[in-house]
Each structure stands twice: as C-alpha cells, then as structure tokens.
Short mmCIF file of C-alpha atoms in Angstrom, two decimals:
data_model
loop_
_atom_site.label_atom_id
_atom_site.label_comp_id
_atom_site.label_asym_id
_atom_site.label_seq_id
_atom_site.Cartn_x
_atom_site.Cartn_y
_atom_site.Cartn_z
CA UNK A 665 9.31 -60.18 -98.30
CA UNK A 666 7.80 -62.19 -95.43
CA UNK A 667 9.43 -65.41 -96.69
CA UNK A 668 12.77 -63.63 -96.94
CA UNK A 669 12.52 -62.45 -93.33
CA UNK A 670 11.64 -65.95 -92.12
CA UNK A 671 14.59 -67.41 -94.03
CA UNK A 672 16.92 -64.76 -92.60
CA UNK A 673 15.70 -65.45 -89.04
CA UNK A 674 16.25 -69.19 -89.44
CA UNK A 675 19.72 -68.64 -90.87
CA UNK A 676 20.67 -66.42 -87.93
CA UNK A 677 19.32 -68.94 -85.45
CA UNK A 678 21.17 -71.84 -87.02
CA UNK A 679 24.30 -69.78 -87.17
CA UNK A 680 24.36 -69.32 -83.41
CA UNK A 681 24.67 -66.14 -81.39
CA UNK A 682 27.61 -63.83 -80.93
CA UNK A 683 29.96 -64.72 -78.10
CA UNK A 684 30.15 -62.32 -75.18
CA UNK A 685 33.37 -60.62 -74.30
CA UNK A 686 35.68 -62.77 -72.21
CA UNK A 687 35.86 -62.03 -68.49
CA UNK A 688 39.38 -60.92 -67.55
CA UNK A 689 40.61 -61.72 -64.04
CA UNK A 690 43.73 -62.00 -61.91
CA UNK A 691 44.12 -64.56 -59.14
CA UNK A 692 46.68 -65.25 -56.44
CA UNK A 693 47.02 -66.70 -52.93
CA UNK A 694 47.80 -65.03 -49.64
CA UNK A 695 50.30 -66.70 -47.34
CA UNK A 696 47.45 -67.89 -45.09
CA UNK A 697 45.87 -69.84 -47.95
CA UNK A 698 43.11 -67.42 -48.86
CA UNK A 699 42.57 -67.29 -52.61
CA UNK A 700 42.03 -63.85 -54.16
CA UNK A 701 40.45 -63.07 -57.54
CA UNK A 702 40.31 -59.54 -59.01
CA UNK A 703 38.15 -58.45 -61.94
CA UNK A 704 38.43 -54.85 -63.15
CA UNK A 705 35.39 -53.34 -64.88
CA UNK A 706 35.41 -49.53 -64.92
CA UNK A 707 32.12 -49.24 -66.84
CA UNK A 708 30.25 -48.22 -63.67
CA UNK A 709 31.56 -46.64 -60.43
CA UNK A 710 30.66 -49.63 -58.24
CA UNK A 711 32.65 -52.45 -56.70
CA UNK A 712 31.68 -55.70 -55.04
CA UNK A 713 33.65 -57.34 -52.25
CA UNK A 714 32.59 -60.91 -51.60
CA UNK A 715 33.81 -63.98 -49.76
CA UNK A 716 32.67 -67.52 -50.51
CA UNK A 717 33.37 -70.18 -47.89
CA UNK A 718 33.53 -73.87 -48.73
CA UNK A 719 30.98 -74.81 -46.11
CA UNK A 720 27.35 -75.77 -46.60
CA UNK A 721 24.69 -78.11 -45.31
CA UNK A 722 26.71 -81.17 -46.34
CA UNK A 723 29.37 -80.25 -43.77
CA UNK A 724 26.97 -80.63 -40.84
CA UNK A 725 26.39 -83.55 -38.50
CA UNK A 726 23.14 -85.53 -38.81
CA UNK A 727 22.05 -84.39 -35.33
CA UNK A 728 23.10 -80.76 -35.88
CA UNK A 729 21.65 -79.78 -39.24
CA UNK A 730 21.07 -76.17 -40.29
CA UNK A 731 24.36 -74.78 -38.97
CA UNK A 732 25.73 -73.43 -42.27
CA UNK A 733 22.50 -71.59 -43.06
CA UNK A 734 22.32 -70.38 -39.46
CA UNK A 735 25.77 -68.80 -39.87
CA UNK A 736 24.55 -67.00 -42.99
CA UNK A 737 22.45 -65.00 -40.50
CA UNK A 738 24.67 -65.14 -37.43
CA UNK A 739 27.72 -63.54 -39.03
CA UNK A 740 25.79 -60.31 -39.56
CA UNK A 741 25.32 -59.95 -35.80
CA UNK A 742 28.50 -57.96 -35.29
CA UNK A 743 32.22 -58.13 -34.68
CA UNK A 744 34.70 -56.84 -32.14
CA UNK A 745 34.79 -53.56 -34.06
CA UNK A 746 31.26 -53.44 -35.49
CA UNK A 747 28.64 -53.18 -32.77
CA UNK A 748 25.64 -55.45 -32.76
CA UNK A 749 22.97 -54.09 -35.10
CA UNK A 750 25.37 -51.71 -36.87
CA UNK A 751 26.36 -53.84 -39.88
CA UNK A 752 23.48 -52.87 -42.14
CA UNK A 753 23.56 -49.26 -40.98
CA UNK A 754 27.20 -48.93 -42.02
CA UNK A 755 26.48 -50.43 -45.43
CA UNK A 756 23.40 -48.34 -46.24
CA UNK A 757 24.84 -45.09 -44.89
CA UNK A 758 27.76 -45.51 -47.30
CA UNK A 759 25.55 -46.08 -50.33
CA UNK A 760 25.87 -49.86 -50.38
CA UNK A 761 23.86 -53.04 -50.32
CA UNK A 762 24.72 -56.47 -48.97
CA UNK A 763 23.41 -59.99 -48.66
CA UNK A 764 24.35 -63.64 -48.20
CA UNK A 765 23.12 -67.06 -49.25
CA UNK A 766 23.81 -70.69 -48.45
CA UNK A 767 23.58 -73.96 -50.37
CA UNK A 768 24.45 -77.54 -49.57
CA UNK A 769 28.02 -76.82 -50.72
CA UNK A 770 29.01 -73.23 -49.87
CA UNK A 771 28.14 -69.96 -48.13
CA UNK A 772 28.47 -66.59 -49.85
CA UNK A 773 28.62 -63.06 -48.42
CA UNK A 774 28.92 -59.82 -50.39
CA UNK A 775 28.72 -56.02 -50.31
CA UNK A 776 28.21 -53.69 -53.26
CA UNK A 777 29.54 -50.18 -52.69
CA UNK A 778 30.36 -47.09 -54.71
CA UNK A 779 33.92 -47.74 -55.82
CA UNK A 780 35.33 -45.09 -53.49
CA UNK A 781 34.27 -47.34 -50.58
CA UNK A 782 36.25 -50.38 -51.68
CA UNK A 783 38.45 -50.26 -48.58
CA UNK A 784 35.36 -50.23 -46.37
CA UNK A 785 34.02 -53.37 -48.03
CA UNK A 786 37.33 -55.17 -47.57
CA UNK A 787 37.54 -54.15 -43.92
CA UNK A 788 34.01 -55.35 -43.20
CA UNK A 789 34.57 -58.78 -44.76
CA UNK A 790 37.87 -59.14 -42.89
CA UNK A 791 36.04 -58.28 -39.67
CA UNK A 792 33.47 -60.98 -40.36
CA UNK A 793 36.27 -63.49 -40.82
CA UNK A 794 38.70 -62.38 -38.10
CA UNK A 795 36.62 -60.87 -35.30
CA UNK A 796 33.06 -62.28 -35.28
CA UNK A 797 31.20 -62.04 -32.01
CA UNK A 798 29.34 -65.28 -31.42
CA UNK A 799 27.42 -65.00 -28.19
CA UNK A 800 24.17 -66.28 -26.73
CA UNK A 801 22.11 -63.20 -27.51
CA UNK A 802 23.07 -63.42 -31.18
CA UNK A 803 22.31 -67.13 -31.33
CA UNK A 804 18.93 -66.67 -29.65
CA UNK A 805 18.00 -63.77 -31.93
CA UNK A 806 18.89 -65.54 -35.16
CA UNK A 807 17.26 -68.75 -33.97
CA UNK A 808 13.91 -66.96 -34.04
CA UNK A 809 14.67 -65.44 -37.45
CA UNK A 810 15.47 -68.85 -38.94
CA UNK A 811 12.37 -70.41 -37.42
CA UNK A 812 10.21 -67.77 -39.06
CA UNK A 813 11.98 -68.32 -42.38
CA UNK A 814 11.33 -72.06 -42.15
CA UNK A 815 7.66 -71.49 -41.41
CA UNK A 816 7.34 -69.11 -44.33
CA UNK A 817 9.29 -71.04 -46.97
CA UNK A 818 8.66 -74.64 -46.01
CA UNK A 819 6.09 -75.38 -43.31
CA UNK A 820 3.29 -73.04 -44.40
CA UNK A 821 4.05 -72.71 -48.10
CA UNK A 822 2.11 -74.68 -50.75
CA UNK A 823 4.36 -77.47 -52.04
CA UNK A 824 7.06 -76.21 -49.68
CA UNK A 825 8.05 -79.76 -48.76
CA UNK A 826 8.70 -80.87 -52.34
CA UNK A 827 12.49 -80.49 -52.25
CA UNK A 828 12.86 -81.78 -48.65
CA UNK A 829 10.85 -84.88 -49.51
CA UNK A 830 12.84 -85.55 -52.69
CA UNK A 831 16.15 -85.18 -50.84
CA UNK A 832 14.97 -87.42 -48.02
CA UNK A 833 14.25 -90.31 -50.39
CA UNK A 834 17.05 -89.80 -52.93
CA UNK A 835 19.92 -89.88 -50.44
CA UNK A 836 20.47 -92.33 -47.62
CA UNK A 837 24.18 -91.80 -46.84
CA UNK A 838 25.10 -88.36 -48.16
CA UNK A 839 24.30 -85.22 -46.15
CA UNK A 840 22.36 -83.99 -49.17
CA UNK A 841 19.49 -85.89 -47.56
CA UNK A 842 18.62 -82.83 -45.45
CA UNK A 843 17.83 -79.26 -46.46
CA UNK A 844 20.02 -76.24 -45.90
CA UNK A 845 17.58 -74.78 -43.39
CA UNK A 846 17.95 -77.94 -41.34
CA UNK A 847 16.10 -78.91 -38.18
CA UNK A 848 14.89 -76.38 -35.63
CA UNK A 849 15.17 -79.05 -32.94
CA UNK A 850 18.87 -79.44 -33.74
CA UNK A 851 19.46 -75.69 -33.53
CA UNK A 852 17.52 -75.47 -30.27
CA UNK A 853 19.57 -78.29 -28.76
CA UNK A 854 22.96 -76.90 -29.79
CA UNK A 855 25.08 -75.19 -27.16
CA UNK A 856 26.92 -71.92 -27.75
CA UNK A 857 30.24 -73.77 -27.74
CA UNK A 858 29.08 -75.84 -30.73
CA UNK A 859 28.40 -72.73 -32.80
CA UNK A 860 31.77 -71.30 -31.84
CA UNK A 861 33.52 -74.54 -32.81
CA UNK A 862 31.73 -74.60 -36.19
CA UNK A 863 32.94 -71.07 -36.88
CA UNK A 864 36.50 -71.88 -35.87
CA UNK A 865 36.59 -74.93 -38.11
CA UNK A 866 35.09 -73.61 -41.35
CA UNK A 867 35.36 -69.82 -41.40
CA UNK A 868 39.09 -69.66 -42.01
CA UNK A 869 41.07 -67.99 -44.82
CA UNK A 870 42.28 -71.28 -46.33
CA UNK A 871 38.63 -72.37 -46.77
CA UNK A 872 37.58 -69.24 -48.64
CA UNK A 873 37.95 -67.19 -51.79
CA UNK A 874 37.86 -63.38 -51.82
CA UNK A 875 36.49 -61.64 -54.90
CA UNK A 876 36.90 -57.96 -55.74
CA UNK A 877 35.03 -57.05 -58.92
CA UNK A 878 34.09 -53.77 -60.51
CA UNK A 879 35.71 -50.37 -60.76
CA UNK A 880 39.17 -51.11 -59.36
CA UNK A 881 40.85 -47.85 -60.29
CA UNK A 882 44.11 -48.67 -58.52
CA UNK A 883 44.94 -52.42 -58.53
CA UNK A 884 48.18 -51.89 -56.60
CA UNK A 885 46.35 -50.09 -53.81
CA UNK A 886 43.66 -52.77 -53.82
CA UNK A 887 46.24 -55.52 -53.30
CA UNK A 888 47.82 -53.53 -50.47
CA UNK A 889 44.44 -53.24 -48.74
CA UNK A 890 43.80 -56.96 -49.21
CA UNK A 891 47.12 -57.75 -47.60
CA UNK A 892 46.47 -55.25 -44.81
CA UNK A 893 43.05 -56.59 -43.85
CA UNK A 894 43.30 -60.30 -44.70
CA UNK A 895 47.01 -61.14 -44.77
CA UNK A 896 47.42 -61.25 -40.97
CA UNK A 897 44.46 -63.58 -40.35
CA UNK A 898 45.88 -66.91 -39.13
CA UNK A 899 45.58 -69.94 -41.35
CA UNK A 900 43.28 -72.60 -39.95
CA UNK A 901 43.84 -76.34 -39.69
CA UNK A 902 43.24 -78.24 -42.92
CA UNK A 903 39.65 -79.45 -43.19
CA UNK A 904 39.30 -83.21 -43.67
CA UNK A 905 36.06 -83.93 -45.52
CA UNK A 906 34.37 -87.30 -45.50
CA UNK A 907 33.42 -88.86 -48.83
CA UNK A 908 29.92 -90.27 -49.14
CA UNK A 909 29.09 -92.74 -51.91
CA UNK A 910 25.44 -93.58 -52.52
CA UNK A 911 24.44 -97.01 -53.74
CA UNK A 912 22.95 -96.89 -57.26
CA UNK A 913 19.17 -96.77 -57.47
CA UNK A 914 18.19 -99.95 -59.29
CA UNK A 915 14.55 -100.31 -58.21
CA UNK A 916 11.81 -97.65 -58.24
CA UNK A 917 11.30 -95.79 -54.97
CA UNK A 918 7.63 -95.09 -54.31
CA UNK A 919 6.57 -92.56 -51.68
CA UNK A 920 3.61 -90.41 -50.67
CA UNK A 921 3.53 -87.10 -48.84
CA UNK A 922 0.47 -85.27 -47.57
CA UNK A 923 0.63 -81.46 -47.54
CA UNK A 924 -2.02 -79.56 -45.58
CA UNK A 925 -1.22 -76.38 -47.55
CA UNK A 926 -2.39 -77.63 -50.95
CA UNK A 927 -5.63 -78.55 -52.66
CA UNK A 928 -4.30 -80.06 -55.89
CA UNK A 929 -2.07 -83.16 -56.08
CA UNK A 930 1.30 -83.18 -57.76
CA UNK A 931 3.30 -86.10 -59.05
CA UNK A 932 7.09 -85.96 -58.89
CA UNK A 933 9.68 -88.11 -60.65
CA UNK A 934 13.25 -87.61 -59.44
CA UNK A 935 16.49 -89.16 -60.68
CA UNK A 936 19.91 -89.05 -58.99
CA UNK A 937 22.51 -87.54 -61.32
CA UNK A 938 26.28 -86.93 -61.24
CA UNK A 939 28.25 -83.98 -59.91
CA UNK A 940 27.62 -80.62 -61.56
CA UNK A 941 31.29 -80.65 -62.55
CA UNK A 942 30.74 -83.45 -65.04
CA UNK A 943 29.91 -83.18 -68.71
CA UNK A 944 26.89 -85.44 -68.19
CA UNK A 945 25.41 -82.90 -65.77
CA UNK A 946 25.55 -80.26 -68.47
CA UNK A 947 23.91 -82.59 -70.96
CA UNK A 948 21.15 -83.15 -68.41
CA UNK A 949 20.73 -79.37 -68.23
CA UNK A 950 20.03 -79.45 -71.95
CA UNK A 951 17.55 -82.28 -71.51
CA UNK A 952 15.72 -80.39 -68.75
CA UNK A 953 15.46 -77.28 -70.90
CA UNK A 954 14.36 -79.26 -73.93
CA UNK A 955 11.60 -81.03 -72.03
CA UNK A 956 10.11 -78.29 -69.92
CA UNK A 957 11.63 -74.80 -70.17
CA UNK A 958 8.91 -72.52 -71.46
CA UNK A 959 5.59 -72.98 -73.19
CA UNK A 960 7.24 -74.18 -76.39
CA UNK A 961 8.95 -77.08 -74.59
CA UNK A 962 8.00 -80.65 -75.44
CA UNK A 963 6.23 -81.53 -72.20
CA UNK A 964 4.36 -78.24 -71.78
CA UNK A 965 3.12 -78.14 -75.33
CA UNK A 966 2.02 -81.78 -75.31
CA UNK A 967 0.61 -82.25 -71.79
CA UNK A 968 -0.65 -78.77 -70.90
CA UNK A 969 -1.53 -77.13 -74.22
CA UNK A 970 -2.52 -79.95 -76.56
CA UNK A 971 -3.94 -82.70 -74.33
CA UNK A 972 -5.06 -80.46 -71.43
CA UNK A 973 -3.94 -83.17 -69.01
CA UNK A 974 -2.16 -80.95 -66.50
CA UNK A 975 -2.37 -77.52 -64.97
CA UNK A 976 1.39 -77.37 -64.84
CA UNK A 977 4.38 -79.42 -65.93
CA UNK A 978 8.06 -78.82 -65.36
CA UNK A 979 11.54 -80.22 -64.90
CA UNK A 980 14.80 -78.88 -63.53
CA UNK A 981 18.28 -80.04 -62.62
CA UNK A 982 19.17 -79.52 -58.95
CA UNK A 983 22.93 -79.29 -59.44
CA UNK A 984 25.36 -79.83 -56.59
CA UNK A 985 29.06 -80.45 -56.02
CA UNK A 986 28.91 -84.19 -55.29
CA UNK A 987 25.61 -85.40 -56.77
CA UNK A 988 22.70 -83.79 -58.52
CA UNK A 989 18.99 -84.51 -58.78
CA UNK A 990 16.87 -84.23 -61.90
CA UNK A 991 13.28 -83.46 -60.91
CA UNK A 992 10.15 -83.68 -63.08
CA UNK A 993 6.76 -82.62 -61.73
CA UNK A 994 3.20 -82.29 -62.96
CA UNK A 995 -0.24 -81.32 -61.63
CA UNK A 996 -2.98 -83.44 -63.25
CA UNK A 997 -6.35 -81.88 -63.94
CA UNK A 998 -9.86 -83.08 -64.69
CA UNK A 999 -10.19 -86.84 -65.09
CA UNK A 1000 -6.47 -87.32 -65.63
CA UNK A 1001 -4.32 -88.97 -62.96
CA UNK A 1002 -0.75 -88.81 -61.82
CA UNK A 1003 -0.14 -92.08 -63.63
CA UNK A 1004 -1.40 -90.53 -66.87
CA UNK A 1005 1.08 -87.67 -66.48
CA UNK A 1006 4.00 -90.01 -65.79
CA UNK A 1007 3.09 -92.12 -68.81
CA UNK A 1008 3.24 -89.05 -71.06
CA UNK A 1009 6.54 -87.91 -69.51
CA UNK A 1010 8.03 -91.38 -69.97
CA UNK A 1011 6.96 -91.40 -73.61
CA UNK A 1012 8.92 -88.20 -74.23
CA UNK A 1013 11.95 -89.57 -72.40
CA UNK A 1014 11.82 -92.74 -74.51
CA UNK A 1015 11.88 -90.55 -77.61
CA UNK A 1016 15.03 -88.87 -76.29
CA UNK A 1017 16.55 -92.30 -75.59
CA UNK A 1018 15.66 -93.57 -79.05
CA UNK A 1019 15.79 -90.70 -81.54
CA UNK A 1020 18.22 -87.85 -82.10
CA UNK A 1021 16.85 -84.38 -81.46
CA UNK A 1022 16.74 -82.15 -84.52
CA UNK A 1023 19.49 -79.75 -85.53
CA UNK A 1024 17.03 -76.90 -85.07
CA UNK A 1025 16.11 -77.97 -81.51
CA UNK A 1026 19.76 -78.40 -80.60
CA UNK A 1027 20.63 -74.95 -81.90
CA UNK A 1028 17.72 -73.49 -79.96
CA UNK A 1029 19.17 -75.00 -76.79
CA UNK A 1030 22.62 -73.64 -77.54
CA UNK A 1031 21.22 -70.19 -78.23
CA UNK A 1032 19.35 -70.22 -74.94
CA UNK A 1033 22.45 -71.21 -72.98
CA UNK A 1034 24.51 -68.61 -74.80
CA UNK A 1035 21.93 -66.04 -73.70
CA UNK A 1036 22.07 -67.34 -70.13
CA UNK A 1037 25.86 -67.07 -70.21
CA UNK A 1038 25.72 -63.47 -71.37
CA UNK A 1039 23.06 -62.61 -68.78
CA UNK A 1040 25.00 -64.28 -65.99
CA UNK A 1041 28.03 -62.11 -66.70
CA UNK A 1042 26.09 -58.91 -67.38
CA UNK A 1043 26.73 -57.40 -63.93
CA UNK A 1044 29.65 -57.25 -61.53
CA UNK A 1045 27.50 -59.09 -58.98
CA UNK A 1046 26.98 -61.98 -61.40
CA UNK A 1047 30.63 -62.07 -62.39
CA UNK A 1048 31.79 -62.08 -58.75
CA UNK A 1049 29.45 -64.95 -57.88
CA UNK A 1050 30.57 -66.93 -60.95
CA UNK A 1051 34.27 -66.37 -60.28
CA UNK A 1052 33.89 -67.57 -56.70
CA UNK A 1053 31.79 -70.59 -57.68
CA UNK A 1054 34.05 -71.75 -60.49
CA UNK A 1055 37.10 -71.53 -58.23
CA UNK A 1056 35.66 -73.03 -55.06
CA UNK A 1057 33.34 -75.73 -56.39
CA UNK A 1058 34.69 -76.50 -59.87
CA UNK A 1059 38.40 -75.88 -59.34
CA UNK A 1060 38.74 -73.88 -62.56
CA UNK A 1061 38.11 -70.12 -62.54
CA UNK A 1062 38.41 -69.86 -66.31
CA UNK A 1063 35.20 -71.85 -66.69
CA UNK A 1064 33.60 -68.42 -66.50
CA UNK A 1065 34.84 -68.10 -70.09
CA UNK A 1066 34.91 -71.69 -71.30
CA UNK A 1067 31.89 -73.48 -69.84
CA UNK A 1068 29.72 -72.14 -72.66
CA UNK A 1069 32.05 -73.96 -75.06
CA UNK A 1070 31.20 -77.23 -73.28
CA UNK A 1071 27.49 -76.60 -73.81
CA UNK A 1072 28.07 -75.63 -77.44
CA UNK A 1073 29.93 -78.90 -78.07
CA UNK A 1074 27.07 -81.14 -76.86
CA UNK A 1075 25.79 -83.41 -79.62
CA UNK A 1076 22.42 -85.09 -80.27
CA UNK A 1077 24.14 -88.44 -79.74
CA UNK A 1078 25.26 -87.36 -76.26
CA UNK A 1079 21.75 -86.26 -75.35
CA UNK A 1080 20.42 -89.65 -76.37
CA UNK A 1081 23.18 -91.48 -74.51
CA UNK A 1082 22.79 -89.50 -71.26
CA UNK A 1083 19.01 -89.93 -71.31
CA UNK A 1084 19.55 -93.70 -71.61
CA UNK A 1085 22.09 -93.67 -68.78
CA UNK A 1086 20.20 -91.74 -66.10
CA UNK A 1087 16.49 -91.42 -66.91
CA UNK A 1088 15.11 -94.95 -66.59
CA UNK A 1089 12.02 -95.97 -64.56
CA UNK A 1090 14.03 -98.27 -62.29
CA UNK A 1091 16.39 -95.43 -61.31
CA UNK A 1092 13.92 -92.96 -59.87
CA UNK A 1093 11.74 -91.81 -57.04
CA UNK A 1094 8.03 -91.52 -57.77
CA UNK A 1095 6.48 -89.21 -55.20
CA UNK A 1096 2.74 -88.67 -54.90
CA UNK A 1097 2.54 -85.22 -53.36
CA UNK A 1098 -1.09 -84.96 -52.30
CA UNK A 1099 -3.40 -82.77 -50.21
CA UNK A 1100 -3.96 -83.79 -46.63
CA UNK A 1101 -7.10 -85.87 -46.32
CA UNK A 1102 -9.14 -82.98 -44.91
CA UNK A 1103 -8.41 -80.78 -47.97
CA UNK A 1104 -11.02 -80.49 -50.70
CA UNK A 1105 -10.11 -80.50 -54.39
CA UNK A 1106 -10.73 -76.88 -55.33
CA UNK A 1107 -8.61 -74.14 -56.88
CA UNK A 1108 -4.99 -74.91 -57.81
CA UNK A 1109 -2.02 -73.66 -55.88
CA UNK A 1110 1.36 -72.80 -57.35
CA UNK A 1111 4.51 -74.60 -56.27
CA UNK A 1112 6.73 -72.66 -53.91
CA UNK A 1113 10.03 -71.39 -55.30
CA UNK A 1114 12.97 -73.24 -53.81
CA UNK A 1115 16.35 -71.62 -53.00
CA UNK A 1116 19.54 -73.82 -53.28
#
C-alpha cells in the first residue's frame, strides 16, 4: 500500500498541477491617456481601486535621490478637498484599508473598500492625482518620517546595507546604482519647488494605469464614475526617458563593507542580469529557486545541512525593468571561510553549466511556480497589482494569464545555457560583508528583509 501511494504521488508530481482559472479583464484608454483595467470578481463584497505610476527611483537625478519614495508618503498628506491628516480617517471610517509602495521602476497606491464604496475609492485616487497639496509643512513632516524609516530599515538594521552595497558596485551609469529610499542629504537640500516640479512631471494620467478589481456589480456605472473623476484631468507632457547602458562586467569586482550592526560575516556574490521582461530572467528565477529556495535546495542541503559550513545560504533574483541582479549570499561558520563558501557555490553552478537538471527537479520547479501563480492571483489585491505591473512594466496585461506558460516551457537545456551565459566568476561582484572591527564574533544575526 505504501509503495502504491509513493508511486501515485510521483505520478501526480510529474504530471504537473492543475491550471488556475484565467483572470478575465477589460481595458481601455481615457482621452487624457490614462489606461484603465477592470476585473470583475463578485465572490466577495470588496473592491480595490489602485493607481500605478511609471515613476521610481530610476527617474531621479543623481543629486536628488529618494524623490519617488518620498512621494509615496507625501501624496497621503492631503488634497484640495481632503484636509491634511484626514486621508486615513476617511478610509478607515468607511471600512477600508490603504497603502502604497515604491520600487526603482514604479509607484503604487491602492484602497480596498466594501464594494458599496467604490465611488469613494475612485474619488480619492482622482483627488491624489488632480488636487494634491504639496506644501512646506507636508514636506517637512514626511522628511522626518522617511529619515526614521531609513534608520530602521537600513542604517541600524543588521545586514541592512547589503542591497545598497550591491547596487553601488553593480551599476556605474544606470540610476539603479542608488536605493529607492535615496539620500537624506538630497531630500534636505531640495526646495519645495523641486518637489512640486517632480509631481507635475510624473504624476499625470498618461503616466499611470487605473485598476478597479473586485465586486463590480454595475460595470456601466463604474465606467461613468471613472470618466467623471478621471476624464477631466489634463493630459501631461510626454515624458522623455533617458536610456542607460552598462558596460559588461568582464573582470571580477572585489569589495568589502564593514557593518557595525553585525557580528557574523557574510559573503555575497552578485551577477548583473537582463530585464525582467526577458525569457532569460525567468530562467534565472528557476536557477535561483533550484539552488537555494527552501531546505531541500541544492545549496542549503549541501552547505548548511550536510557539510555544516554555513549558518545560512541563499540566492534570489532582484528583478527590474531595465536590468536585474542575481544575488547569492552565505554566512560561514566555525573554521570555514567566505572563500570556502564561494568555492562550494561555484561547484554547484558549474554543475548547472555542465549537466542537465533531472526531469524530476524540473517538474518540481514548475510545480512551485504554478503554485506561486495561483497564490499571486488568489486575492483581488494580488490581481490588481499584477494587472497594473504587467501593463505598465511589461507592456502585456495578458501575461497575468500566460506568464506561467513561459515558465512551464523552460527546458533543462535552457537552464544550462543561461547559467553559462550569466553566472561566471569574471562577471560578478564578490562582496565581503563583515562586522566593523570593534565587533566581536559572537551570536549570529539574521539578514534584514529588503523591500523592492
């Protein structure tokens, strides 16, 4: 009986998982250039109204970094018709929640309301776009908020400088070389007129996509409200974006960073990778998962479990619109060194570059990504975020339904080829991330979680 169950489990795994239901949507443009996407899901009486703007840290000037993230905060200050400090009160008093987030490539705002408050959500987002109040008191208030966030997430957090240090060394021309939170000195030096000009340039309808997802009981009425609240907002001047092309990395980059918040060293290997829109980027996602996702992954099982060489080992793809970064990290323990860890990692990469992964391992990867796909579209919030992202950054909304097919079509030969193309010792940064000299080697600290 036990053998029969094992055989059945293997057969089901090799056969793949069931595909999730396709996400239905409708999209159209307003006369002012704003793109609109509607997704009707009456399964729960909630609706999300969200706007994603094509502005992120890469749209900033080198001496004025942090603006896009700053606006994530600033545009909750108030509008001509929503008094300062009232935004969150209006949302919560009407049974809703809201939030925003910023990456190098875009900024995203959203409200989730009971579906009978759909009009309210649309009005609030139109207010943010059409009538924001950007004054000195708001700038000064949010400046202190952002400073505290930087102290918490970066300056005083163990391993909080990992991503900033990787970006600094991996990019020399592209604005990806700085973090989304930017420089506090730049924000302090900026005048009010600079913040107002940034808003006028980027927060315009033709640089945004509006998503309405959830219980849309009356689509005709919804479209009328969208036209009422967004249709009259003037179209802004076309945004001319500069193209940045990095020179290929052909020689190893070696760097050291001392962190006063840690007691255990970490070694980091980082490789520059192509745009997240490419097929190669998705193959690299597979490679990252294969090497280090979970305790059954190749690196964890070998380096942490079997050889007891490291306290922790991991890898992840930092995917972005123009370039990506593939980051491997490990924390050596005992008599083992950072060099020992890198040697073991390189050995596993050489295997990927030489041999084909097994059919079973490949199917395991596909099953995991199928599960991620289902989970990502399991809520209206996830669907709204995906719809906006696929339109604004990928240029193809229907990827919400078809991207999983790309992952499912990846072959062992492609994995080997992509590993050969991008993951070579002469193409990477090797970063020794070590305790400051006055720190003793005592108990381990965990890496800080990084937000994109």
